[in-house]
């Protein structure tokens, strides 16, 4: 291998390594999320790509053979940008799983506020405060399991985003379609508590076909439409601040 | 060969890019082009339209949204805007299927040569009218009777009551609420002068202590229970006390469980009041200004009451009740010391020989400690049927009663109703009719010749049922039901098919005084008709067409709400338009702009209450609620060497009443309730193993069940559900009843259990 090529590769590896290695190592300890890792790889690839192109074009051009020059251009113009594109997509796909991502639309504030309210009795709040779902609490219950589920989840997210930016959504928002019970069943089905209820057994078919929703008996999962108004939010806040029993 | 034959087949690269680009562009436009469904998740059950309604089953009265598809009920979900906040229990969800279950009664039937055979409506109704007329002519009006139900719509119960009491002239109008809520009625009326709870469901959201007694709320009123749990989830310091002989699923979630022996409630509540007195929890202002004391017919003072309660020291009572004195003291302390205590109860309290006394003692505990009329502080009885409160109790469709809390025995009340119904003075008989057990006893004796049974199944639900089956056999029994066969149609001379739920329109009143509307959405199957149509037809054929002038659900409701304006129940302001628009309204509601009443007897909140004091108990002449001095009587049907166990009855989550509806629902029918819970100690002694067929024998009859070994029951006690017709547990139960409410004591009798020898 030609010396300049080797040098370029070393430079690239160093830069990429500087970004990726600590992130990766940290990721192992769960302190850094996968989003951070994807983002680091993307940034590293971008920086490496630009650096490589500058070096190839302005520093090493005359010293490189024609074929090496072309190969390096291929790496700088296609492979590294492709890596950066992949990492951007992965970052978005992964990053939109977070509660913060959902909360970035104002429409979601009553839902997230309720979920993080330590005295809310909704299903979402109970799952949150009892740590039944450790992270990405919105995503965990709103994406159906399996590859098509992820796809449907992302499609929903895109549609929500589209309606949000074009301001074409109803307020208060309503859940569309039948909620996929598999989100609940994947954790609850088969547990002692679940099995103890006789009607769960006779309803297995109806539940897996989503013809009966778990949340009908065990919900509501979030504040109801009429509970999501500004007035309601203010009233709840003032109640919490007063700290006393709920007045009439 | 054409000249361009050397071109590659299919699309060129340019065309491919163009097609792809256009497709992506079009896909992005679909949400704008009205093809949003392409992007959205779909519903599992397609529905054309959604309609507001109410669940068919229990007295909670949950709001439902009913989805129609091709003029059939396709889906049912909870109504977010109703008090149940979109929740439904498993029975509520099953309403989706109940209209289309197997076993619907489709055609009128007449018994000929011992067999029920199809007949036309005219043939059947002519026969019914002729037999009723003949009986009235030959034996007087008291030889006919109506036995109704807390499941009929208000318009139907009101019409039946009016037809029999103001038309035919007999007070033989009773119904299954006598088996269910009668002790709650007498408990309320003897304490407050008026029936129905003072509080409402919203109180659950404000209570700091729940005193649940004689109720397996988790299984029998699951949506109420979820609301209780929500309160506890939001405010974990909220205490829940449960008094129930069994360690029911409800008991798993409570802070303190008192597994009391059935029939010893009076001792327990008196002992709790003993602690209130001892620990200075009595609200002196209440005693001074708002309460009076009574024992039988005698007025008593607070000092008399104190002396009476002195006999019920927790340490003395503990053995009677089968719980520890420490637990009684703890329960009393939690009850009295909370900021707002809410009591919930149902059949466990009502279905015993001291049902009335138990009911009024629970109210007394609230009144004495001032846990009344504030948000979260109230005694509150739960109801088993969707319209026992509104339809039967409010309309006075019981043998001793007249509408809006009036009594047959009171001449002034009779005159008021005669005037309101526009019938001559003296038309209403001064003689109270037969209450349920007496009615079926009168059938046994042959005193009642004809009986119209609507929407209920006494052939299964009566206590000591075997004893009354002979009477049903003898009587000309007309059974109007939605399902066929039932245990009662076995004895029917005429069976008439009735519409069910949203196949007819009507109003019901749930446990919190909320009147709400069931819309008619679909047509009944076969030749089935609404109960109102059947009653109107019968009235016309009996010659009372003029009296029963209101013939549509809307007209009857308008007549009824105007009648109510002449009472302290006043709900004239609950118009049909409001019922169609709103999710029900709590009475009293005297005007069309009145929002309804959450807490009765509180001036400023209850439009019927006057003055500026804390309370106005306007149901009593002196404006004071009555605290009764009630004594523990010897428990019913004492056990002996021959009958060493106590038999207790109840329900499970998945089934309702005699399973005529839930036993046919596809989602529920495979859950069998035919078992006998027996404690492993007793099972060991009796050499019974889990799953053994066993015979439960009482002094009246015996029933075969499968043993289920369980520590849900106490040692010395066995339990079975009342649901199944395959094993009629009421062959064993006792028909003794409360002296005031006449409600039978289903919750206690002495039995023996033995393995069935094959």
PDB file of N, CA, C and O in Angstrom, chain A residues 119 121 126 129 142 144 155-156 158-159 175-178 196 198-199 202-203 206 209-212 216-217 219-220 224 226-227 245-248, chain B residues 31-32 38-45 80-81 85-90 93 96 206 208 230-231 233-234 252 375 599 605 653-654 667 671:
ATOM      1  N   UNK A 119     -48.592  12.185  41.173  1.00  0.00           N
ATOM      2  CA  UNK A 119     -49.868  11.755  41.770  1.00  0.00           C
ATOM      3  C   UNK A 119     -50.948  11.503  40.724  1.00  0.00           C
ATOM      4  O   UNK A 119     -52.123  11.436  41.071  1.00  0.00           O
ATOM      5  N   UNK A 121     -53.178   9.192  38.417  1.00  0.00           N
ATOM      6  CA  UNK A 121     -53.532   7.769  38.414  1.00  0.00           C
ATOM      7  C   UNK A 121     -53.566   7.138  37.021  1.00  0.00           C
ATOM      8  O   UNK A 121     -53.927   5.976  36.900  1.00  0.00           O
ATOM      9  N   UNK A 126     -48.445   5.712  35.994  1.00  0.00           N
ATOM     10  CA  UNK A 126     -48.080   4.619  36.907  1.00  0.00           C
ATOM     11  C   UNK A 126     -46.912   3.809  36.348  1.00  0.00           C
ATOM     12  O   UNK A 126     -46.031   3.380  37.097  1.00  0.00           O
ATOM     13  N   UNK A 129     -43.776   6.263  36.939  1.00  0.00           N
ATOM     14  CA  UNK A 129     -43.214   6.488  38.275  1.00  0.00           C
ATOM     15  C   UNK A 129     -42.766   5.205  38.964  1.00  0.00           C
ATOM     16  O   UNK A 129     -41.905   5.230  39.822  1.00  0.00           O
ATOM     17  N   UNK A 142     -46.093   2.794  22.206  1.00  0.00           N
ATOM     18  CA  UNK A 142     -46.736   3.267  20.982  1.00  0.00           C
ATOM     19  C   UNK A 142     -46.106   2.712  19.719  1.00  0.00           C
ATOM     20  O   UNK A 142     -46.315   3.246  18.645  1.00  0.00           O
ATOM     21  N   UNK A 144     -45.726  -1.002  17.807  1.00  0.00           N
ATOM     22  CA  UNK A 144     -46.083  -2.406  17.889  1.00  0.00           C
ATOM     23  C   UNK A 144     -44.814  -3.230  17.697  1.00  0.00           C
ATOM     24  O   UNK A 144     -43.916  -2.805  16.970  1.00  0.00           O
ATOM     25  N   UNK A 155     -44.117   5.672  10.762  1.00  0.00           N
ATOM     26  CA  UNK A 155     -45.089   6.267   9.842  1.00  0.00           C
ATOM     27  C   UNK A 155     -46.043   7.171  10.634  1.00  0.00           C
ATOM     28  O   UNK A 155     -46.334   8.292  10.243  1.00  0.00           O
ATOM     29  N   UNK A 156     -46.503   6.662  11.802  1.00  0.00           N
ATOM     30  CA  UNK A 156     -47.383   7.479  12.645  1.00  0.00           C
ATOM     31  C   UNK A 156     -46.680   8.773  13.035  1.00  0.00           C
ATOM     32  O   UNK A 156     -47.257   9.851  12.995  1.00  0.00           O
ATOM     33  N   UNK A 158     -44.282  10.305  11.529  1.00  0.00           N
ATOM     34  CA  UNK A 158     -44.160  11.212  10.390  1.00  0.00           C
ATOM     35  C   UNK A 158     -45.494  11.915  10.134  1.00  0.00           C
ATOM     36  O   UNK A 158     -45.553  13.120   9.905  1.00  0.00           O
ATOM     37  N   UNK A 159     -46.571  11.131  10.232  1.00  0.00           N
ATOM     38  CA  UNK A 159     -47.900  11.720  10.008  1.00  0.00           C
ATOM     39  C   UNK A 159     -48.197  12.785  11.060  1.00  0.00           C
ATOM     40  O   UNK A 159     -48.672  13.871  10.745  1.00  0.00           O
ATOM     41  N   UNK A 175     -57.052   9.448  19.584  1.00  0.00           N
ATOM     42  CA  UNK A 175     -56.303   8.292  19.119  1.00  0.00           C
ATOM     43  C   UNK A 175     -57.008   7.706  17.894  1.00  0.00           C
ATOM     44  O   UNK A 175     -58.229   7.538  17.904  1.00  0.00           O
ATOM     45  N   UNK A 176     -56.247   7.408  16.882  1.00  0.00           N
ATOM     46  CA  UNK A 176     -56.830   6.877  15.643  1.00  0.00           C
ATOM     47  C   UNK A 176     -56.659   5.363  15.604  1.00  0.00           C
ATOM     48  O   UNK A 176     -55.582   4.856  15.911  1.00  0.00           O
ATOM     49  N   UNK A 177     -57.704   4.663  15.249  1.00  0.00           N
ATOM     50  CA  UNK A 177     -57.620   3.210  15.071  1.00  0.00           C
ATOM     51  C   UNK A 177     -57.691   2.459  16.391  1.00  0.00           C
ATOM     52  O   UNK A 177     -57.995   3.023  17.431  1.00  0.00           O
ATOM     53  N   UNK A 178     -57.435   1.160  16.325  1.00  0.00           N
ATOM     54  CA  UNK A 178     -57.464   0.333  17.527  1.00  0.00           C
ATOM     55  C   UNK A 178     -56.052   0.232  18.093  1.00  0.00           C
ATOM     56  O   UNK A 178     -55.111  -0.051  17.348  1.00  0.00           O
ATOM     57  N   UNK A 196     -54.467 -14.883  36.739  1.00  0.00           N
ATOM     58  CA  UNK A 196     -55.453 -15.058  37.809  1.00  0.00           C
ATOM     59  C   UNK A 196     -56.852 -14.583  37.394  1.00  0.00           C
ATOM     60  O   UNK A 196     -57.848 -15.038  37.914  1.00  0.00           O
ATOM     61  N   UNK A 198     -59.855 -14.754  35.282  1.00  0.00           N
ATOM     62  CA  UNK A 198     -60.350 -15.797  34.390  1.00  0.00           C
ATOM     63  C   UNK A 198     -60.722 -15.249  33.022  1.00  0.00           C
ATOM     64  O   UNK A 198     -60.506 -15.885  32.001  1.00  0.00           O
ATOM     65  N   UNK A 199     -61.298 -14.050  33.009  1.00  0.00           N
ATOM     66  CA  UNK A 199     -61.764 -13.537  31.710  1.00  0.00           C
ATOM     67  C   UNK A 199     -60.604 -13.231  30.776  1.00  0.00           C
ATOM     68  O   UNK A 199     -60.787 -13.215  29.568  1.00  0.00           O
ATOM     69  N   UNK A 202     -60.350 -16.232  28.507  1.00  0.00           N
ATOM     70  CA  UNK A 202     -61.375 -16.389  27.471  1.00  0.00           C
ATOM     71  C   UNK A 202     -61.303 -15.268  26.434  1.00  0.00           C
ATOM     72  O   UNK A 202     -61.916 -15.359  25.389  1.00  0.00           O
ATOM     73  N   UNK A 203     -60.559 -14.223  26.752  1.00  0.00           N
ATOM     74  CA  UNK A 203     -60.505 -13.083  25.837  1.00  0.00           C
ATOM     75  C   UNK A 203     -59.242 -13.053  24.992  1.00  0.00           C
ATOM     76  O   UNK A 203     -59.051 -12.116  24.220  1.00  0.00           O
ATOM     77  N   UNK A 206     -59.782 -12.217  21.356  1.00  0.00           N
ATOM     78  CA  UNK A 206     -60.271 -10.860  21.143  1.00  0.00           C
ATOM     79  C   UNK A 206     -59.168  -9.838  21.420  1.00  0.00           C
ATOM     80  O   UNK A 206     -59.048  -8.834  20.730  1.00  0.00           O
ATOM     81  N   UNK A 209     -56.552  -9.813  18.662  1.00  0.00           N
ATOM     82  CA  UNK A 209     -57.063  -9.209  17.419  1.00  0.00           C
ATOM     83  C   UNK A 209     -57.378  -7.721  17.623  1.00  0.00           C
ATOM     84  O   UNK A 209     -57.908  -7.082  16.724  1.00  0.00           O
ATOM     85  N   UNK A 210     -57.100  -7.202  18.811  1.00  0.00           N
ATOM     86  CA  UNK A 210     -57.372  -5.799  19.170  1.00  0.00           C
ATOM     87  C   UNK A 210     -58.853  -5.453  19.096  1.00  0.00           C
ATOM     88  O   UNK A 210     -59.224  -4.289  18.956  1.00  0.00           O
ATOM     89  N   UNK A 211     -59.694  -6.467  19.176  1.00  0.00           N
ATOM     90  CA  UNK A 211     -61.137  -6.184  19.132  1.00  0.00           C
ATOM     91  C   UNK A 211     -61.648  -5.717  20.497  1.00  0.00           C
ATOM     92  O   UNK A 211     -62.725  -5.146  20.611  1.00  0.00           O
ATOM     93  N   UNK A 212     -60.901  -6.022  21.527  1.00  0.00           N
ATOM     94  CA  UNK A 212     -61.177  -5.487  22.859  1.00  0.00           C
ATOM     95  C   UNK A 212     -59.876  -4.868  23.336  1.00  0.00           C
ATOM     96  O   UNK A 212     -58.821  -5.482  23.203  1.00  0.00           O
ATOM     97  N   UNK A 216     -59.594  -0.447  28.018  1.00  0.00           N
ATOM     98  CA  UNK A 216     -61.004  -0.190  28.333  1.00  0.00           C
ATOM     99  C   UNK A 216     -61.284  -0.494  29.801  1.00  0.00           C
ATOM    100  O   UNK A 216     -61.983   0.253  30.469  1.00  0.00           O
ATOM    101  N   UNK A 217     -60.735  -1.590  30.294  1.00  0.00           N
ATOM    102  CA  UNK A 217     -60.920  -1.909  31.709  1.00  0.00           C
ATOM    103  C   UNK A 217     -59.858  -1.249  32.578  1.00  0.00           C
ATOM    104  O   UNK A 217     -60.125  -0.864  33.706  1.00  0.00           O
ATOM    105  N   UNK A 219     -57.725   1.396  31.789  1.00  0.00           N
ATOM    106  CA  UNK A 219     -57.321   2.765  31.473  1.00  0.00           C
ATOM    107  C   UNK A 219     -57.919   3.766  32.429  1.00  0.00           C
ATOM    108  O   UNK A 219     -58.302   3.391  33.530  1.00  0.00           O
ATOM    109  N   UNK A 220     -58.017   5.026  32.068  1.00  0.00           N
ATOM    110  CA  UNK A 220     -57.489   5.548  30.814  1.00  0.00           C
ATOM    111  C   UNK A 220     -55.973   5.715  30.869  1.00  0.00           C
ATOM    112  O   UNK A 220     -55.421   5.992  31.938  1.00  0.00           O
ATOM    113  N   UNK A 224     -58.047  12.385  29.632  1.00  0.00           N
ATOM    114  CA  UNK A 224     -59.058  12.355  28.574  1.00  0.00           C
ATOM    115  C   UNK A 224     -59.101  13.715  27.880  1.00  0.00           C
ATOM    116  O   UNK A 224     -58.615  14.700  28.432  1.00  0.00           O
ATOM    117  N   UNK A 226     -61.240  16.052  27.523  1.00  0.00           N
ATOM    118  CA  UNK A 226     -61.724  17.218  28.285  1.00  0.00           C
ATOM    119  C   UNK A 226     -60.858  17.514  29.507  1.00  0.00           C
ATOM    120  O   UNK A 226     -61.071  18.512  30.184  1.00  0.00           O
ATOM    121  N   UNK A 227     -59.927  16.630  29.788  1.00  0.00           N
ATOM    122  CA  UNK A 227     -59.023  16.889  30.923  1.00  0.00           C
ATOM    123  C   UNK A 227     -57.701  17.503  30.468  1.00  0.00           C
ATOM    124  O   UNK A 227     -56.811  17.725  31.280  1.00  0.00           O
ATOM    125  N   UNK A 245     -56.111  18.700  50.312  1.00  0.00           N
ATOM    126  CA  UNK A 245     -57.022  17.792  49.639  1.00  0.00           C
ATOM    127  C   UNK A 245     -57.716  18.520  48.497  1.00  0.00           C
ATOM    128  O   UNK A 245     -57.872  19.731  48.546  1.00  0.00           O
ATOM    129  N   UNK A 246     -58.131  17.760  47.515  1.00  0.00           N
ATOM    130  CA  UNK A 246     -58.801  18.376  46.371  1.00  0.00           C
ATOM    131  C   UNK A 246     -60.085  19.031  46.818  1.00  0.00           C
ATOM    132  O   UNK A 246     -60.901  18.416  47.475  1.00  0.00           O
ATOM    133  N   UNK A 247     -60.224  20.279  46.476  1.00  0.00           N
ATOM    134  CA  UNK A 247     -61.457  20.980  46.835  1.00  0.00           C
ATOM    135  C   UNK A 247     -62.542  20.618  45.866  1.00  0.00           C
ATOM    136  O   UNK A 247     -62.353  19.837  44.961  1.00  0.00           O
ATOM    137  N   UNK A 248     -63.676  21.190  46.089  1.00  0.00           N
ATOM    138  CA  UNK A 248     -64.788  20.877  45.199  1.00  0.00           C
ATOM    139  C   UNK A 248     -64.654  21.642  43.899  1.00  0.00           C
ATOM    140  O   UNK A 248     -64.221  22.767  43.910  1.00  0.00           O
TER     141      UNK A 248
ATOM    142  N   UNK B  31     -52.077  12.624   2.563  1.00  0.00           N
ATOM    143  CA  UNK B  31     -52.822  13.160   3.702  1.00  0.00           C
ATOM    144  C   UNK B  31     -53.654  14.377   3.310  1.00  0.00           C
ATOM    145  O   UNK B  31     -54.724  14.611   3.841  1.00  0.00           O
ATOM    146  N   UNK B  32     -53.113  15.160   2.363  1.00  0.00           N
ATOM    147  CA  UNK B  32     -53.825  16.363   1.948  1.00  0.00           C
ATOM    148  C   UNK B  32     -55.002  16.015   1.045  1.00  0.00           C
ATOM    149  O   UNK B  32     -56.022  16.691   1.044  1.00  0.00           O
ATOM    150  N   UNK B  38     -54.842   5.915   4.600  1.00  0.00           N
ATOM    151  CA  UNK B  38     -53.708   5.140   4.120  1.00  0.00           C
ATOM    152  C   UNK B  38     -52.543   5.209   5.099  1.00  0.00           C
ATOM    153  O   UNK B  38     -51.748   4.295   5.229  1.00  0.00           O
ATOM    154  N   UNK B  39     -52.488   6.330   5.797  1.00  0.00           N
ATOM    155  CA  UNK B  39     -51.385   6.565   6.725  1.00  0.00           C
ATOM    156  C   UNK B  39     -51.690   6.095   8.145  1.00  0.00           C
ATOM    157  O   UNK B  39     -50.809   6.025   8.966  1.00  0.00           O
ATOM    158  N   UNK B  40     -52.979   5.902   8.399  1.00  0.00           N
ATOM    159  CA  UNK B  40     -53.371   5.744   9.795  1.00  0.00           C
ATOM    160  C   UNK B  40     -53.551   4.289  10.185  1.00  0.00           C
ATOM    161  O   UNK B  40     -53.792   3.436   9.345  1.00  0.00           O
ATOM    162  N   UNK B  41     -53.493   4.081  11.497  1.00  0.00           N
ATOM    163  CA  UNK B  41     -53.854   2.756  12.010  1.00  0.00           C
ATOM    164  C   UNK B  41     -55.361   2.579  11.859  1.00  0.00           C
ATOM    165  O   UNK B  41     -56.110   3.537  11.980  1.00  0.00           O
ATOM    166  N   UNK B  42     -55.775   1.359  11.607  1.00  0.00           N
ATOM    167  CA  UNK B  42     -57.188   1.110  11.343  1.00  0.00           C
ATOM    168  C   UNK B  42     -57.870   0.536  12.580  1.00  0.00           C
ATOM    169  O   UNK B  42     -57.224  -0.021  13.461  1.00  0.00           O
ATOM    170  N   UNK B  43     -59.194   0.676  12.630  1.00  0.00           N
ATOM    171  CA  UNK B  43     -59.929   0.075  13.738  1.00  0.00           C
ATOM    172  C   UNK B  43     -60.162  -1.400  13.436  1.00  0.00           C
ATOM    173  O   UNK B  43     -60.419  -1.769  12.297  1.00  0.00           O
ATOM    174  N   UNK B  44     -60.083  -2.216  14.500  1.00  0.00           N
ATOM    175  CA  UNK B  44     -60.248  -3.656  14.304  1.00  0.00           C
ATOM    176  C   UNK B  44     -61.689  -3.987  13.933  1.00  0.00           C
ATOM    177  O   UNK B  44     -61.947  -4.959  13.236  1.00  0.00           O
ATOM    178  N   UNK B  45     -62.631  -3.160  14.458  1.00  0.00           N
ATOM    179  CA  UNK B  45     -64.041  -3.410  14.145  1.00  0.00           C
ATOM    180  C   UNK B  45     -64.560  -2.177  13.402  1.00  0.00           C
ATOM    181  O   UNK B  45     -64.683  -1.104  14.001  1.00  0.00           O
ATOM    182  N   UNK B  80     -65.911   8.472  27.096  1.00  0.00           N
ATOM    183  CA  UNK B  80     -64.932   9.333  27.772  1.00  0.00           C
ATOM    184  C   UNK B  80     -65.592  10.449  28.561  1.00  0.00           C
ATOM    185  O   UNK B  80     -65.049  10.931  29.554  1.00  0.00           O
ATOM    186  N   UNK B  81     -66.752  10.895  28.109  1.00  0.00           N
ATOM    187  CA  UNK B  81     -67.389  12.049  28.742  1.00  0.00           C
ATOM    188  C   UNK B  81     -68.314  11.673  29.889  1.00  0.00           C
ATOM    189  O   UNK B  81     -68.865  12.545  30.549  1.00  0.00           O
ATOM    190  N   UNK B  85     -65.362   7.685  32.725  1.00  0.00           N
ATOM    191  CA  UNK B  85     -64.156   8.140  32.030  1.00  0.00           C
ATOM    192  C   UNK B  85     -63.658   7.109  31.002  1.00  0.00           C
ATOM    193  O   UNK B  85     -62.466   6.824  30.922  1.00  0.00           O
ATOM    194  N   UNK B  86     -64.584   6.579  30.225  1.00  0.00           N
ATOM    195  CA  UNK B  86     -64.182   5.681  29.151  1.00  0.00           C
ATOM    196  C   UNK B  86     -63.946   4.253  29.586  1.00  0.00           C
ATOM    197  O   UNK B  86     -63.668   3.387  28.767  1.00  0.00           O
ATOM    198  N   UNK B  87     -64.053   4.002  30.889  1.00  0.00           N
ATOM    199  CA  UNK B  87     -63.801   2.636  31.359  1.00  0.00           C
ATOM    200  C   UNK B  87     -65.057   1.778  31.248  1.00  0.00           C
ATOM    201  O   UNK B  87     -66.157   2.264  31.477  1.00  0.00           O
ATOM    202  N   UNK B  88     -64.840   0.519  30.983  1.00  0.00           N
ATOM    203  CA  UNK B  88     -65.919  -0.461  31.069  1.00  0.00           C
ATOM    204  C   UNK B  88     -65.336  -1.734  31.657  1.00  0.00           C
ATOM    205  O   UNK B  88     -64.143  -2.005  31.481  1.00  0.00           O
ATOM    206  N   UNK B  89     -66.188  -2.514  32.319  1.00  0.00           N
ATOM    207  CA  UNK B  89     -65.698  -3.802  32.808  1.00  0.00           C
ATOM    208  C   UNK B  89     -65.981  -4.855  31.744  1.00  0.00           C
ATOM    209  O   UNK B  89     -66.550  -4.564  30.694  1.00  0.00           O
ATOM    210  N   UNK B  90     -65.635  -6.058  32.061  1.00  0.00           N
ATOM    211  CA  UNK B  90     -65.766  -7.139  31.087  1.00  0.00           C
ATOM    212  C   UNK B  90     -67.226  -7.373  30.695  1.00  0.00           C
ATOM    213  O   UNK B  90     -67.534  -7.695  29.540  1.00  0.00           O
ATOM    214  N   UNK B  93     -68.247  -4.614  28.242  1.00  0.00           N
ATOM    215  CA  UNK B  93     -67.725  -4.888  26.904  1.00  0.00           C
ATOM    216  C   UNK B  93     -68.570  -5.933  26.181  1.00  0.00           C
ATOM    217  O   UNK B  93     -68.721  -5.903  24.968  1.00  0.00           O
ATOM    218  N   UNK B  96     -71.690  -5.631  23.531  1.00  0.00           N
ATOM    219  CA  UNK B  96     -71.503  -5.669  22.086  1.00  0.00           C
ATOM    220  C   UNK B  96     -72.213  -6.872  21.467  1.00  0.00           C
ATOM    221  O   UNK B  96     -72.721  -6.810  20.360  1.00  0.00           O
ATOM    222  N   UNK B 206     -62.680  12.530  46.476  1.00  0.00           N
ATOM    223  CA  UNK B 206     -62.307  13.417  47.571  1.00  0.00           C
ATOM    224  C   UNK B 206     -62.136  12.699  48.910  1.00  0.00           C
ATOM    225  O   UNK B 206     -61.716  13.307  49.888  1.00  0.00           O
ATOM    226  N   UNK B 208     -60.806  10.372  51.965  1.00  0.00           N
ATOM    227  CA  UNK B 208     -59.491  10.025  52.508  1.00  0.00           C
ATOM    228  C   UNK B 208     -59.531   8.669  53.201  1.00  0.00           C
ATOM    229  O   UNK B 208     -58.505   8.137  53.588  1.00  0.00           O
ATOM    230  N   UNK B 230     -58.027   4.712  41.974  1.00  0.00           N
ATOM    231  CA  UNK B 230     -57.420   5.933  41.439  1.00  0.00           C
ATOM    232  C   UNK B 230     -57.161   6.930  42.565  1.00  0.00           C
ATOM    233  O   UNK B 230     -56.135   7.609  42.591  1.00  0.00           O
ATOM    234  N   UNK B 231     -58.144   7.012  43.483  1.00  0.00           N
ATOM    235  CA  UNK B 231     -57.992   7.940  44.607  1.00  0.00           C
ATOM    236  C   UNK B 231     -56.766   7.513  45.438  1.00  0.00           C
ATOM    237  O   UNK B 231     -55.961   8.344  45.834  1.00  0.00           O
ATOM    238  N   UNK B 233     -54.262   5.713  44.367  1.00  0.00           N
ATOM    239  CA  UNK B 233     -53.042   5.888  43.570  1.00  0.00           C
ATOM    240  C   UNK B 233     -52.568   7.333  43.625  1.00  0.00           C
ATOM    241  O   UNK B 233     -51.373   7.610  43.675  1.00  0.00           O
ATOM    242  N   UNK B 234     -53.531   8.254  43.588  1.00  0.00           N
ATOM    243  CA  UNK B 234     -53.162   9.673  43.622  1.00  0.00           C
ATOM    244  C   UNK B 234     -52.764  10.106  45.021  1.00  0.00           C
ATOM    245  O   UNK B 234     -51.915  10.962  45.191  1.00  0.00           O
ATOM    246  N   UNK B 252     -57.611  -7.987  48.670  1.00  0.00           N
ATOM    247  CA  UNK B 252     -56.175  -7.987  48.372  1.00  0.00           C
ATOM    248  C   UNK B 252     -55.591  -6.574  48.313  1.00  0.00           C
ATOM    249  O   UNK B 252     -54.387  -6.396  48.365  1.00  0.00           O
ATOM    250  N   UNK B 375     -67.562  17.097  50.402  1.00  0.00           N
ATOM    251  CA  UNK B 375     -66.956  16.289  49.350  1.00  0.00           C
ATOM    252  C   UNK B 375     -66.157  15.117  49.954  1.00  0.00           C
ATOM    253  O   UNK B 375     -65.288  15.342  50.798  1.00  0.00           O
ATOM    254  N   UNK B 599     -74.890  16.756  46.278  1.00  0.00           N
ATOM    255  CA  UNK B 599     -75.027  16.376  47.687  1.00  0.00           C
ATOM    256  C   UNK B 599     -76.347  16.870  48.253  1.00  0.00           C
ATOM    257  O   UNK B 599     -76.593  18.071  48.273  1.00  0.00           O
ATOM    258  N   UNK B 605     -76.644  23.625  48.075  1.00  0.00           N
ATOM    259  CA  UNK B 605     -76.358  22.623  47.039  1.00  0.00           C
ATOM    260  C   UNK B 605     -77.617  21.905  46.590  1.00  0.00           C
ATOM    261  O   UNK B 605     -77.803  21.662  45.404  1.00  0.00           O
ATOM    262  N   UNK B 653     -66.877 -11.610  38.914  1.00  0.00           N
ATOM    263  CA  UNK B 653     -66.691 -10.505  37.967  1.00  0.00           C
ATOM    264  C   UNK B 653     -67.393 -10.733  36.636  1.00  0.00           C
ATOM    265  O   UNK B 653     -67.996  -9.829  36.068  1.00  0.00           O
ATOM    266  N   UNK B 654     -67.304 -11.945  36.123  1.00  0.00           N
ATOM    267  CA  UNK B 654     -67.684 -12.180  34.733  1.00  0.00           C
ATOM    268  C   UNK B 654     -69.173 -12.419  34.517  1.00  0.00           C
ATOM    269  O   UNK B 654     -69.628 -12.377  33.378  1.00  0.00           O
ATOM    270  N   UNK B 667     -67.961 -14.029  24.968  1.00  0.00           N
ATOM    271  CA  UNK B 667     -66.734 -13.770  25.721  1.00  0.00           C
ATOM    272  C   UNK B 667     -66.829 -14.231  27.176  1.00  0.00           C
ATOM    273  O   UNK B 667     -65.822 -14.291  27.878  1.00  0.00           O
ATOM    274  N   UNK B 671     -66.928 -19.182  31.215  1.00  0.00           N
ATOM    275  CA  UNK B 671     -66.472 -19.068  32.601  1.00  0.00           C
ATOM    276  C   UNK B 671     -67.571 -19.608  33.513  1.00  0.00           C
ATOM    277  O   UNK B 671     -68.670 -19.076  33.566  1.00  0.00           O
TER     278      UNK B 671
END
